Short mmCIF file of C-alpha atoms in Angstrom, two decimals:
data_model
loop_
_atom_site.label_atom_id
_atom_site.label_comp_id
_atom_site.label_asym_id
_atom_site.label_seq_id
_atom_site.Cartn_x
_atom_site.Cartn_y
_atom_site.Cartn_z
CA UNK A 1 -8.76 46.21 -2.77
CA UNK A 2 -10.59 45.76 -6.62
CA UNK A 3 -9.48 49.46 -7.54
CA UNK A 4 -5.64 48.69 -6.21
CA UNK A 5 -5.25 45.40 -7.38
CA UNK A 6 -6.07 47.47 -10.99
CA UNK A 7 -4.36 50.27 -10.67
CA UNK A 8 -1.07 48.22 -9.14
CA UNK A 9 0.74 45.64 -11.66
CA UNK A 10 2.21 43.26 -8.32
CA UNK A 11 -1.01 43.21 -6.89
CA UNK A 12 -2.30 41.36 -10.14
CA UNK A 13 1.27 39.38 -10.63
CA UNK A 14 1.15 38.00 -7.33
CA UNK A 15 -3.03 37.34 -7.16
CA UNK A 16 -2.39 35.20 -10.78
CA UNK A 17 1.51 33.79 -9.94
CA UNK A 18 -0.18 32.56 -6.07
CA UNK A 19 -4.37 31.01 -8.07
CA UNK A 20 -1.78 29.08 -10.68
CA UNK A 21 0.17 27.72 -7.39
CA UNK A 22 -2.56 27.09 -5.18
CA UNK A 23 -3.39 25.04 -8.06
CA UNK A 24 -0.01 23.10 -8.75
CA UNK A 25 0.62 22.72 -5.48
CA UNK A 26 -1.70 20.71 -3.96
CA UNK A 27 -1.98 19.29 -7.27
CA UNK A 28 1.09 17.55 -6.90
CA UNK A 29 1.45 17.70 -3.04
CA UNK A 30 -1.39 14.43 -3.36
CA UNK A 31 0.97 12.38 -5.44
CA UNK A 32 3.98 13.27 -2.87
CA UNK A 33 1.94 12.73 0.00
CA UNK A 34 1.06 8.91 -0.68
CA UNK A 35 4.48 8.86 -2.41
CA UNK A 36 5.35 9.09 1.76
CA UNK A 37 7.30 11.96 0.84
CA UNK A 38 5.75 14.81 2.04
CA UNK A 39 9.98 15.58 3.33
CA UNK A 40 11.79 16.09 -0.03
CA UNK A 41 9.20 19.40 -0.58
CA UNK A 42 10.91 20.77 2.10
CA UNK A 43 14.20 19.63 1.23
CA UNK A 44 14.01 21.15 -2.20
CA UNK A 45 13.13 24.64 -0.89
CA UNK A 46 15.88 24.41 1.04
CA UNK A 47 18.15 23.80 -1.83
CA UNK A 48 16.04 26.46 -3.51
CA UNK A 49 17.07 29.16 -1.34
CA UNK A 50 21.09 28.19 -1.49
CA UNK A 51 20.56 28.99 -5.80
CA UNK A 52 18.69 32.31 -4.88
CA UNK A 53 21.63 33.02 -1.52
CA UNK A 54 24.08 32.26 -5.01
CA UNK A 55 22.50 34.83 -7.71
CA UNK A 56 22.10 37.24 -5.00
CA UNK A 57 26.02 37.39 -3.76
CA UNK A 58 27.01 37.39 -7.76
CA UNK A 59 24.69 40.02 -9.06
CA UNK A 60 26.54 41.59 -5.57
CA UNK A 61 30.01 40.72 -6.41
CA UNK A 62 30.68 40.99 -10.07
CA UNK A 63 29.88 43.82 -12.01
CA UNK A 64 28.84 42.64 -15.14
CA UNK A 65 26.20 40.91 -14.18
CA UNK A 66 23.27 43.27 -12.78
CA UNK A 67 19.94 42.40 -13.53
CA UNK A 68 19.98 38.36 -12.31
CA UNK A 69 16.85 36.41 -12.01
CA UNK A 70 17.14 34.94 -8.82
CA UNK A 71 14.20 32.73 -9.29
CA UNK A 72 15.62 31.01 -12.80
CA UNK A 73 18.86 30.29 -10.33
CA UNK A 74 16.95 28.95 -7.34
CA UNK A 75 15.38 26.31 -10.15
CA UNK A 76 18.15 24.95 -10.86
CA UNK A 77 19.15 24.46 -7.78
CA UNK A 78 15.83 22.76 -7.11
CA UNK A 79 15.63 20.49 -9.83
CA UNK A 80 19.56 20.04 -9.06
CA UNK A 81 18.93 18.62 -5.43
CA UNK A 82 15.63 15.71 -6.50
CA UNK A 83 17.92 14.51 -9.14
CA UNK A 84 21.31 14.42 -5.95
CA UNK A 85 17.89 12.88 -3.28
CA UNK A 86 16.89 9.58 -6.14
CA UNK A 87 21.28 9.73 -6.30
CA UNK A 88 21.44 9.47 -2.31
CA UNK A 89 18.17 7.29 -1.72
CA UNK A 90 20.45 4.76 -3.87
CA UNK A 91 23.66 5.28 -1.82
CA UNK A 92 21.69 4.28 1.22
CA UNK A 93 19.48 1.95 -0.06
CA UNK A 94 17.89 0.51 3.37
CA UNK A 95 17.43 3.99 4.56
CA UNK A 96 16.61 6.30 2.52
CA UNK A 97 14.68 8.71 3.68
CA UNK A 98 18.56 9.88 4.88
CA UNK A 99 18.47 11.71 1.36
CA UNK A 100 16.74 14.33 3.08
CA UNK A 101 18.11 15.78 6.09
CA UNK A 102 21.62 15.96 4.12
CA UNK A 103 20.25 17.59 1.04
CA UNK A 104 18.40 19.49 3.66
CA UNK A 105 21.57 20.51 5.53
CA UNK A 106 23.71 21.19 3.16
CA UNK A 107 21.23 23.10 1.14
CA UNK A 108 21.11 25.75 3.52
CA UNK A 109 25.22 25.32 5.05
CA UNK A 110 25.49 26.14 1.92
CA UNK A 111 23.48 29.07 1.56
CA UNK A 112 24.39 30.59 4.93
CA UNK A 113 27.34 31.23 4.04
CA UNK A 114 26.85 32.33 -0.07
CA UNK A 115 24.28 34.56 2.79
CA UNK A 116 27.40 35.85 4.80
CA UNK A 117 29.62 36.52 2.03
CA UNK A 118 27.34 39.17 0.45
CA UNK A 119 27.33 40.54 3.24
CA UNK A 120 23.80 39.24 5.72
CA UNK A 121 20.80 39.78 4.98
CA UNK A 122 18.46 42.40 2.85
CA UNK A 123 14.65 42.45 2.63
CA UNK A 124 14.64 40.42 -0.77
CA UNK A 125 15.83 38.11 1.72
CA UNK A 126 13.53 38.08 3.71
CA UNK A 127 10.31 37.93 1.26
CA UNK A 128 12.00 35.23 0.06
CA UNK A 129 12.01 33.22 2.84
CA UNK A 130 8.34 34.43 3.66
CA UNK A 131 7.14 35.08 0.71
CA UNK A 132 6.12 38.81 -0.66
CA UNK A 133 3.26 39.97 -2.37
CA UNK A 134 5.30 42.76 -4.32
CA UNK A 135 8.11 39.70 -4.99
CA UNK A 136 6.54 38.34 -8.27
CA UNK A 137 7.67 40.75 -11.27
CA UNK A 138 5.92 40.03 -14.67
CA UNK A 139 8.34 37.91 -16.17
CA UNK A 140 8.14 35.50 -13.00
CA UNK A 141 4.65 35.35 -13.65
CA UNK A 142 4.80 34.07 -16.81
CA UNK A 143 7.32 31.57 -15.50
CA UNK A 144 5.40 30.20 -12.95
CA UNK A 145 1.89 30.19 -15.88
CA UNK A 146 4.43 28.04 -17.92
CA UNK A 147 5.59 26.20 -15.05
CA UNK A 148 1.53 25.72 -14.48
CA UNK A 149 0.97 24.68 -18.22
CA UNK A 150 3.05 22.25 -17.64
CA UNK A 151 2.64 20.36 -14.70
CA UNK A 152 -0.78 20.02 -15.84
CA UNK A 153 0.30 18.80 -19.27
CA UNK A 154 2.10 15.78 -17.07
CA UNK A 155 -0.25 15.27 -14.55
CA UNK A 156 -2.59 14.55 -17.31
CA UNK A 157 -0.34 12.79 -19.44
CA UNK A 158 1.17 10.49 -16.91
CA UNK A 159 -2.50 10.32 -14.80
CA UNK A 160 -1.74 6.42 -14.12
CA UNK A 161 1.25 5.83 -14.21
CA UNK A 162 1.57 7.94 -11.40
CA UNK A 163 -1.27 6.21 -10.03
CA UNK A 164 0.05 3.39 -10.12
CA UNK A 165 3.33 3.96 -8.92
CA UNK A 166 1.97 5.32 -6.32
CA UNK A 167 -0.13 3.03 -4.65
CA UNK A 168 2.22 -0.08 -5.62
CA UNK A 169 5.30 0.50 -7.03
CA UNK A 170 5.78 -3.75 -7.79
CA UNK A 171 2.81 -3.41 -9.58
CA UNK A 172 3.79 -0.62 -11.77
CA UNK A 173 6.68 -2.62 -12.97
CA UNK A 174 5.04 -5.56 -13.78
CA UNK A 175 2.73 -2.78 -15.79
CA UNK A 176 5.43 -2.15 -18.14
CA UNK A 177 5.44 1.36 -16.68
CA UNK A 178 9.49 3.13 -16.93
CA UNK A 179 8.52 4.53 -13.32
CA UNK A 180 12.56 5.35 -13.42
CA UNK A 181 11.12 8.28 -15.17
CA UNK A 182 8.55 8.98 -15.14
CA UNK A 183 9.26 9.10 -11.19
CA UNK A 184 12.38 11.74 -12.37
CA UNK A 185 10.16 13.84 -14.51
CA UNK A 186 7.87 13.88 -11.38
CA UNK A 187 10.37 15.25 -8.99
CA UNK A 188 11.47 17.94 -11.28
CA UNK A 189 8.49 19.16 -11.58
CA UNK A 190 8.16 19.04 -8.28
CA UNK A 191 11.51 20.89 -7.90
CA UNK A 192 10.69 23.56 -10.43
CA UNK A 193 7.37 24.03 -8.62
CA UNK A 194 8.51 25.03 -5.69
CA UNK A 195 11.01 27.15 -6.57
CA UNK A 196 7.53 29.13 -8.22
CA UNK A 197 5.38 28.70 -5.41
CA UNK A 198 8.44 29.36 -2.94
CA UNK A 199 8.00 33.78 -3.79
CA UNK A 200 4.64 33.47 -3.05
CA UNK A 201 4.32 31.45 0.09
CA UNK A 202 8.89 31.66 0.86
CA UNK A 203 11.66 29.04 1.21
CA UNK A 204 10.67 28.18 5.00
CA UNK A 205 6.46 27.82 4.10
CA UNK A 206 6.48 25.97 0.33
CA UNK A 207 5.85 22.69 1.26
CA UNK A 208 3.53 23.22 3.61
CA UNK A 209 1.16 24.64 0.01
CA UNK A 210 2.11 20.88 -0.96
CA UNK A 211 1.03 18.81 2.28
CA UNK A 212 -1.12 20.94 4.15
CA UNK A 213 -4.74 19.97 1.67
CA UNK A 214 -4.01 17.30 1.03
CA UNK A 215 -4.00 16.37 4.98
CA UNK A 216 -7.10 17.85 5.03
CA UNK A 217 -8.72 16.43 1.72
CA UNK A 218 -7.61 12.86 2.94
CA UNK A 219 -9.82 12.90 5.62
CA UNK A 220 -12.57 13.42 3.54
CA UNK A 221 -12.65 11.58 0.56
CA UNK A 222 -12.81 8.38 -0.29
CA UNK A 223 -10.98 8.18 -3.94
CA UNK A 224 -8.56 9.62 -5.21
CA UNK A 225 -9.70 11.39 -7.57
CA UNK A 226 -11.09 13.21 -4.92
CA UNK A 227 -8.58 13.87 -2.94
CA UNK A 228 -7.25 15.88 -5.78
CA UNK A 229 -10.41 18.20 -6.08
CA UNK A 230 -10.72 18.48 -2.56
CA UNK A 231 -7.05 19.57 -2.26
CA UNK A 232 -6.63 21.91 -5.01
CA UNK A 233 -10.27 23.89 -3.99
CA UNK A 234 -8.44 23.32 0.07
CA UNK A 235 -4.59 25.19 -1.55
CA UNK A 236 -7.23 28.22 -3.60
CA UNK A 237 -9.73 28.91 -0.78
CA UNK A 238 -5.84 29.35 1.34
CA UNK A 239 -3.90 30.79 -0.76
CA UNK A 240 -6.18 33.32 -2.13
CA UNK A 241 -7.54 33.71 1.82
CA UNK A 242 -3.58 34.29 2.23
CA UNK A 243 -3.00 36.71 -0.03
CA UNK A 244 -5.76 39.07 0.92
CA UNK A 245 -5.01 39.22 4.66
CA UNK A 246 -1.98 39.44 3.66
CA UNK A 247 -2.18 42.94 2.18
CA UNK A 248 -4.39 43.96 4.59
CA UNK A 249 -2.52 42.97 7.63
CA UNK A 250 0.63 44.01 5.78
CA UNK A 251 2.18 40.74 7.09
CA UNK A 252 4.09 38.00 4.61
CA UNK A 253 1.81 35.96 2.77
CA UNK A 254 3.53 33.01 4.30
CA UNK A 255 2.16 33.15 7.32
CA UNK A 256 -1.43 34.28 6.68
CA UNK A 257 -1.44 31.34 3.59
CA UNK A 258 -0.05 28.92 6.40
CA UNK A 259 -2.57 30.08 8.49
CA UNK A 260 -5.74 29.58 6.67
CA UNK A 261 -4.49 26.32 5.19
CA UNK A 262 -3.83 25.24 9.53
CA UNK A 263 -7.21 25.94 9.86
CA UNK A 264 -9.30 24.51 6.56
CA UNK A 265 -6.98 21.24 8.49
CA UNK A 266 -8.31 21.71 11.66
CA UNK A 267 -12.17 21.93 10.13
CA UNK A 268 -11.86 19.62 7.86
CA UNK A 269 -10.50 16.76 11.11
CA UNK A 270 -12.88 17.98 13.23
CA UNK A 271 -15.82 17.71 10.95
CA UNK A 272 -14.61 13.94 10.79
CA UNK A 273 -14.79 13.01 13.55
CA UNK A 274 -17.84 14.91 14.62
CA UNK A 275 -19.33 12.96 11.38
CA UNK A 276 -18.34 9.06 11.93
CA UNK A 277 -18.90 10.02 15.60
CA UNK A 278 -23.33 10.95 14.36
CA UNK A 279 -23.47 7.94 12.42
CA UNK A 280 -22.18 5.25 14.88
CA UNK A 281 -25.37 7.27 17.49
CA UNK A 282 -26.92 6.61 13.63
CA UNK A 283 -26.36 2.73 13.83
CA UNK A 284 -27.05 1.90 17.72
CA UNK A 285 -30.13 3.82 17.69
CA UNK B 1 -0.45 -33.99 -25.62
CA UNK B 2 2.12 -30.79 -26.41
CA UNK B 3 0.83 -28.00 -24.65
CA UNK B 4 2.29 -24.10 -25.12
CA UNK B 5 5.40 -23.37 -22.57
CA UNK B 6 4.01 -20.25 -19.94
CA UNK B 7 7.73 -20.02 -18.14
CA UNK B 8 10.96 -20.98 -18.36
CA UNK B 9 14.07 -21.27 -15.66
CA UNK B 10 17.16 -22.77 -16.41
CA UNK B 11 19.82 -22.36 -13.66
CA UNK B 12 18.34 -19.33 -12.16
CA UNK B 13 20.36 -18.79 -9.33
CA UNK B 14 19.45 -15.28 -7.29
CA UNK B 15 22.37 -13.40 -4.20
CA UNK B 16 21.29 -11.28 -1.97
CA UNK B 17 24.71 -9.63 -1.30
CA UNK B 18 26.52 -12.72 -0.54
CA UNK B 19 23.88 -14.98 1.15
CA UNK B 20 22.76 -17.51 -1.59
CA UNK B 21 19.09 -17.48 -1.99
CA UNK B 22 17.89 -19.35 -4.75
CA UNK B 23 19.48 -21.94 -6.44
CA UNK B 24 20.63 -23.32 -9.43
CA UNK B 25 16.54 -24.07 -10.10
CA UNK B 26 15.33 -25.37 -13.96
CA UNK B 27 11.31 -25.06 -14.22
CA UNK B 28 9.20 -25.25 -16.76
CA UNK B 29 5.37 -24.37 -16.64
CA UNK B 30 2.65 -25.55 -19.50
CA UNK B 31 0.15 -24.10 -20.51
CA UNK B 32 -3.15 -25.03 -18.20
CA UNK B 33 -1.68 -25.77 -15.47
CA UNK B 34 -1.83 -24.70 -11.47
CA UNK B 35 1.17 -25.23 -9.72
CA UNK B 36 1.50 -24.27 -6.14
CA UNK B 37 4.81 -23.81 -5.13
CA UNK B 38 5.29 -24.57 -2.07
CA UNK B 39 8.78 -25.01 0.88
CA UNK B 40 9.58 -22.93 4.71
CA UNK B 41 10.07 -19.97 5.42
CA UNK B 42 13.03 -18.35 4.11
CA UNK B 43 12.87 -20.55 1.23
CA UNK B 44 13.60 -18.63 -1.84
CA UNK B 45 9.72 -18.83 -2.27
CA UNK B 46 8.78 -15.03 -2.62
CA UNK B 47 12.35 -14.41 -4.29
CA UNK B 48 11.97 -17.19 -7.35
CA UNK B 49 8.64 -15.15 -8.14
CA UNK B 50 9.92 -11.86 -8.03
CA UNK B 51 12.64 -13.34 -10.22
CA UNK B 52 9.93 -14.43 -12.53
CA UNK B 53 8.44 -11.06 -12.48
CA UNK B 54 11.57 -8.97 -13.92
CA UNK B 55 11.28 -7.54 -10.53
CA UNK B 56 15.09 -9.35 -9.65
CA UNK B 57 17.21 -9.89 -12.46
CA UNK B 58 19.09 -13.30 -11.72
CA UNK B 59 22.26 -13.50 -10.89
CA UNK B 60 22.82 -15.91 -12.72
CA UNK B 61 20.80 -18.48 -15.34
CA UNK B 62 17.84 -17.80 -17.84
CA UNK B 63 14.25 -16.90 -17.62
CA UNK B 64 11.66 -16.76 -20.06
CA UNK B 65 8.33 -15.94 -20.51
CA UNK B 66 5.52 -17.07 -23.37
CA UNK B 67 9.45 -18.39 -25.30
CA UNK B 68 10.90 -14.43 -25.23
CA UNK B 69 13.29 -13.62 -23.05
CA UNK B 70 12.48 -11.97 -20.29
CA UNK B 71 14.80 -8.70 -20.20
CA UNK B 72 12.61 -8.28 -23.70
CA UNK B 73 9.51 -9.62 -22.78
CA UNK B 74 6.79 -6.87 -23.30
CA UNK B 75 3.25 -8.23 -22.91
CA UNK B 76 2.25 -7.86 -19.23
CA UNK B 77 -1.12 -7.55 -19.72
CA UNK B 78 -0.40 -11.70 -20.08
CA UNK B 79 0.32 -11.64 -16.74
CA UNK B 80 -1.18 -11.29 -13.98
CA UNK B 81 0.20 -10.86 -10.16
CA UNK B 82 -1.52 -11.11 -6.52
CA UNK B 83 0.76 -10.02 -3.79
CA UNK B 84 1.21 -11.19 0.15
CA UNK B 85 -1.43 -7.98 1.06
CA UNK B 86 -0.24 -7.08 3.87
CA UNK B 87 2.51 -5.62 2.68
CA UNK B 88 1.64 -4.68 -0.51
CA UNK B 89 -0.33 -1.67 -0.53
CA UNK B 90 -0.85 1.39 2.18
CA UNK B 91 -4.07 0.81 3.51
CA UNK B 92 -4.69 4.66 4.33
CA UNK B 93 -4.97 4.95 0.62
CA UNK B 94 -7.84 7.77 -0.50
CA UNK B 95 -8.55 4.80 -3.38
CA UNK B 96 -11.80 2.68 -4.85
CA UNK B 97 -12.02 -0.21 -5.14
CA UNK B 98 -13.22 0.34 -8.74
CA UNK B 99 -9.89 2.60 -8.78
CA UNK B 100 -7.52 0.43 -7.74
CA UNK B 101 -9.54 -2.98 -10.23
CA UNK B 102 -8.84 -0.12 -13.59
CA UNK B 103 -4.89 0.10 -12.19
CA UNK B 104 -4.79 -3.27 -13.77
CA UNK B 105 -5.57 -1.97 -17.40
CA UNK B 106 -2.65 0.24 -16.97
CA UNK B 107 -0.96 -2.43 -18.78
CA UNK B 108 -3.61 -2.41 -21.34
CA UNK B 109 -3.91 1.16 -22.59
CA UNK B 110 -0.16 1.80 -22.64
CA UNK B 111 1.67 5.25 -22.29
CA UNK B 112 -0.33 8.68 -23.37
CA UNK B 113 -3.53 7.03 -23.98
CA UNK B 114 -6.06 7.34 -21.23
CA UNK B 115 -8.48 5.54 -19.56
CA UNK B 116 -11.87 4.55 -21.66
CA UNK B 117 -15.31 2.73 -21.24
CA UNK B 118 -14.68 -0.01 -21.71
CA UNK B 119 -11.80 0.10 -19.00
CA UNK B 120 -14.31 0.75 -16.65
CA UNK B 121 -16.45 -1.56 -17.86
CA UNK B 122 -13.51 -4.60 -18.06
CA UNK B 123 -13.43 -3.43 -13.69
CA UNK B 124 -16.68 -4.19 -12.97
CA UNK B 125 -16.61 -7.18 -14.84
CA UNK B 126 -13.87 -8.05 -12.72
CA UNK B 127 -14.92 -7.48 -10.23
CA UNK B 128 -18.00 -9.67 -10.21
CA UNK B 129 -16.13 -12.41 -11.12
CA UNK B 130 -14.73 -12.01 -7.55
CA UNK B 131 -18.56 -10.88 -6.27
CA UNK B 132 -17.03 -7.25 -4.93
CA UNK B 133 -19.29 -5.45 -7.10
CA UNK B 134 -21.57 -3.85 -4.76
CA UNK B 135 -18.27 -1.76 -3.46
CA UNK B 136 -17.12 -0.56 -6.51
CA UNK B 137 -17.70 2.63 -4.57
CA UNK B 138 -16.39 1.60 -1.29
CA UNK B 139 -12.45 2.92 0.57
CA UNK B 140 -10.13 0.17 0.04
CA UNK B 141 -9.04 0.74 3.85
CA UNK B 142 -12.67 -0.11 5.30
CA UNK B 143 -12.78 -3.57 3.42
CA UNK B 144 -11.44 -6.40 5.51
CA UNK B 145 -8.49 -8.30 4.20
CA UNK B 146 -10.32 -10.82 2.54
CA UNK B 147 -12.28 -8.83 0.69
CA UNK B 148 -9.38 -6.46 0.08
CA UNK B 149 -7.81 -9.30 -1.52
CA UNK B 150 -10.76 -10.17 -3.38
CA UNK B 151 -10.16 -6.21 -5.62
CA UNK B 152 -6.44 -7.18 -5.73
CA UNK B 153 -7.48 -10.66 -7.97
CA UNK B 154 -9.49 -8.65 -9.75
CA UNK B 155 -6.90 -6.14 -10.45
CA UNK B 156 -4.75 -9.12 -11.28
CA UNK B 157 -7.64 -10.41 -13.96
CA UNK B 158 -9.12 -7.12 -15.41
CA UNK B 159 -6.21 -7.36 -18.06
CA UNK B 160 -7.03 -10.77 -19.25
CA UNK B 161 -4.24 -12.98 -18.28
CA UNK B 162 -3.33 -16.30 -19.19
CA UNK B 163 -0.67 -16.47 -16.43
CA UNK B 164 -1.88 -15.94 -13.16
CA UNK B 165 0.65 -15.70 -10.22
CA UNK B 166 0.15 -14.83 -6.65
CA UNK B 167 2.26 -15.18 -3.73
CA UNK B 168 0.20 -16.54 -0.67
CA UNK B 169 -3.32 -14.89 -1.23
CA UNK B 170 -4.45 -16.66 1.26
CA UNK B 171 -2.52 -15.08 4.42
CA UNK B 172 -4.90 -12.76 6.58
CA UNK B 173 -8.46 -13.97 4.96
CA UNK B 174 -10.00 -15.22 7.67
CA UNK B 175 -10.62 -19.54 7.07
CA UNK B 176 -14.28 -19.86 6.68
CA UNK B 177 -13.10 -17.45 2.67
CA UNK B 178 -10.71 -19.43 2.07
CA UNK B 179 -12.27 -22.34 0.45
CA UNK B 180 -14.08 -20.52 -1.74
CA UNK B 181 -10.98 -19.00 -2.83
CA UNK B 182 -10.00 -21.91 -4.15
CA UNK B 183 -13.19 -22.80 -5.94
CA UNK B 184 -12.08 -19.11 -7.25
CA UNK B 185 -9.02 -20.34 -8.81
CA UNK B 186 -10.43 -22.84 -9.43
CA UNK B 187 -13.38 -21.78 -11.85
CA UNK B 188 -10.08 -19.52 -13.27
CA UNK B 189 -8.21 -22.24 -14.68
CA UNK B 190 -10.72 -24.82 -15.35
CA UNK B 191 -13.17 -22.20 -17.56
CA UNK B 192 -11.03 -19.86 -18.11
CA UNK B 193 -7.89 -22.19 -18.97
CA UNK B 194 -5.69 -19.27 -16.91
CA UNK B 195 -2.28 -20.94 -15.98
CA UNK B 196 -2.02 -20.74 -12.14
CA UNK B 197 1.08 -20.32 -10.24
CA UNK B 198 0.41 -20.00 -6.65
CA UNK B 199 3.63 -19.69 -3.29
CA UNK B 200 1.65 -21.38 0.09
CA UNK B 201 2.10 -22.42 3.32
CA UNK B 202 -0.37 -25.18 3.53
CA UNK B 203 0.75 -27.69 2.05
CA UNK B 204 -2.00 -29.68 2.87
CA UNK B 205 -4.49 -27.63 0.93
CA UNK B 206 -2.53 -26.92 -2.29
CA UNK B 207 -1.52 -30.28 -3.04
CA UNK B 208 -5.68 -31.00 -3.25
CA UNK B 209 -6.35 -28.22 -5.27
CA UNK B 210 -3.54 -27.75 -7.56
CA UNK B 211 -2.69 -30.34 -10.26
CA UNK B 212 1.45 -29.91 -10.13
CA UNK B 213 3.76 -29.42 -6.95
CA UNK B 214 7.04 -28.37 -6.54
CA UNK B 215 8.87 -27.78 -3.61
CA UNK B 216 11.72 -25.53 -3.25
CA UNK B 217 13.72 -24.66 0.09
CA UNK B 218 16.54 -22.62 -2.24
CA UNK B 219 16.13 -25.40 -4.58
CA UNK B 220 14.47 -27.29 -6.14
CA UNK B 221 13.36 -30.50 -4.02
CA UNK B 222 10.55 -32.22 -6.22
CA UNK B 223 8.01 -31.12 -9.29
CA UNK B 224 5.92 -33.30 -10.28
CA UNK B 225 1.64 -34.33 -10.79
CA UNK B 226 0.01 -33.53 -7.00
CA UNK B 227 -0.94 -37.16 -7.07
CA UNK B 228 2.63 -38.52 -6.46
CA UNK B 229 3.78 -35.94 -4.16
CA UNK B 230 0.49 -37.37 -2.13
CA UNK B 231 1.25 -41.06 -2.19
CA UNK B 232 4.71 -39.51 -0.29
CA UNK B 233 5.01 -41.46 2.97
CA UNK B 234 6.71 -38.54 6.00
CA UNK B 235 9.69 -41.24 5.23
CA UNK B 236 10.13 -40.82 1.63
CA UNK B 237 9.41 -36.98 2.33
CA UNK B 238 12.84 -37.15 4.97
CA UNK B 239 14.71 -38.59 2.68
CA UNK B 240 13.24 -35.64 -0.53
CA UNK B 241 14.05 -32.90 1.73
CA UNK B 242 17.53 -34.60 3.94
CA UNK B 243 17.45 -32.17 7.06
CA UNK B 244 14.98 -29.52 5.66
CA UNK B 245 11.99 -31.39 6.07
CA UNK B 246 11.72 -30.77 10.26
CA UNK B 247 10.58 -27.51 8.93
CA UNK B 248 8.59 -28.51 6.33
CA UNK B 249 6.40 -31.46 7.53
CA UNK B 250 5.83 -29.00 10.64
CA UNK B 251 4.80 -27.12 7.84
CA UNK B 252 2.59 -29.66 6.66
CA UNK B 253 0.99 -30.52 10.15
CA UNK B 254 0.10 -26.58 11.02
CA UNK B 255 -1.27 -26.65 7.12
CA UNK B 256 -3.34 -29.74 8.06
CA UNK B 257 -5.09 -27.87 11.41
CA UNK B 258 -6.12 -24.87 9.32
CA UNK B 259 -3.14 -22.28 9.39
CA UNK B 260 -4.63 -20.08 7.45
#
């Protein structure tokens, strides 16, 4: 493994991109989960697929364009999807969650048409759906690096605003926080991270990396900072374990990463249950 | 005595879709007052609070805080708000008491600035005021309703506000803590000189403690000293409210019986 890691550039790209994604996905995921927006990640990943399909179609049909990077088009669609969700949430004030199935099914619907026009599935598309250790080019790895740095800067700068907004929107407003602006910046970052993470875990499983580590951390933490720390730790363990097993078993990393994350979640739930029962017993004794 | 005006509302109305919830309300609150805002369910009390906090925009009329129109008002650190506990937060939220109280410093800290040690010290200080300093690192969801409410008061106090607004803060707080709660409010009002506005169901108790009372049902039916209000007989109240009195006196008696 170490030897092939040093020999093959694609493995280095996948490992580095994986480590970055394992950090930023759960970081944003904490805010997504506590704001009860978990499904937004799913909607945005599906519309990313539309972008990828559009890009593959253009590449195939327009001779002038040979080497288009589908990831960029995926990102663009994901950001547009994020903006559309916000607009739709305003249209359906009393049914805000309706925005999610509209964008999700719309994304898949248009995607499937574009895929057929591009004459069906190919191996490329399969790796976009379930992730791949070979799909990350050096350019894409650097794109992930830029996005990772942007996410870390924004979350650090707006940490207290994001926290107040997540806890209590009214209080945020009375604190003079420009909730609309902060939320907009946040949702654009989410869209970009989803399009980045999609290369490793695949479109269908990208939301898992944003929610499962957080779900496990929520069982174990008392404070918000601890939740963030544990979520990132669980995210990294899932990505690294998932990538290594994926390499040895020759299965898409999306599968192995998600299965690892689910195992961590199960252990967290069991640990919490056992420890709270033990402390109950301790109290009665 | 020429006290500063903290809040001024003139001819304020608000409609949800087509239904008028607040109608032609004019109200002025002076520095140092402890104002009790009472009225039956659905009388627009909470809407009025949201209007004065800028969370809703009035369909007509003008609102100013500290002599500035609310739209251009920026000194939010001068205002503290404690909402009804039940609908104000997700009780599974992973935050400690200290993290929650520190949130109250956001308005004072401002954008692109980080919390410092002083913010932490002030937060602990505010928790001492509400006697919750032993719970710093407890998860907010693990506390009882009364304890949570104290933490939220600390959050409102930590920015050192001049005007504290409380929307039915004693709902869900058990009766034996309600008296302590009023003691705390009186301390804040008398010792720290904080102007208070408190929405309450419990007309009996609030008129005991507040300096002024406002009764509203869409529009204001009474605004004056609480002594004056207490002197009213049921007949006077009947005249005052017209047909709304049924509900109001009903609440009144419930309140007396310890509705909280």
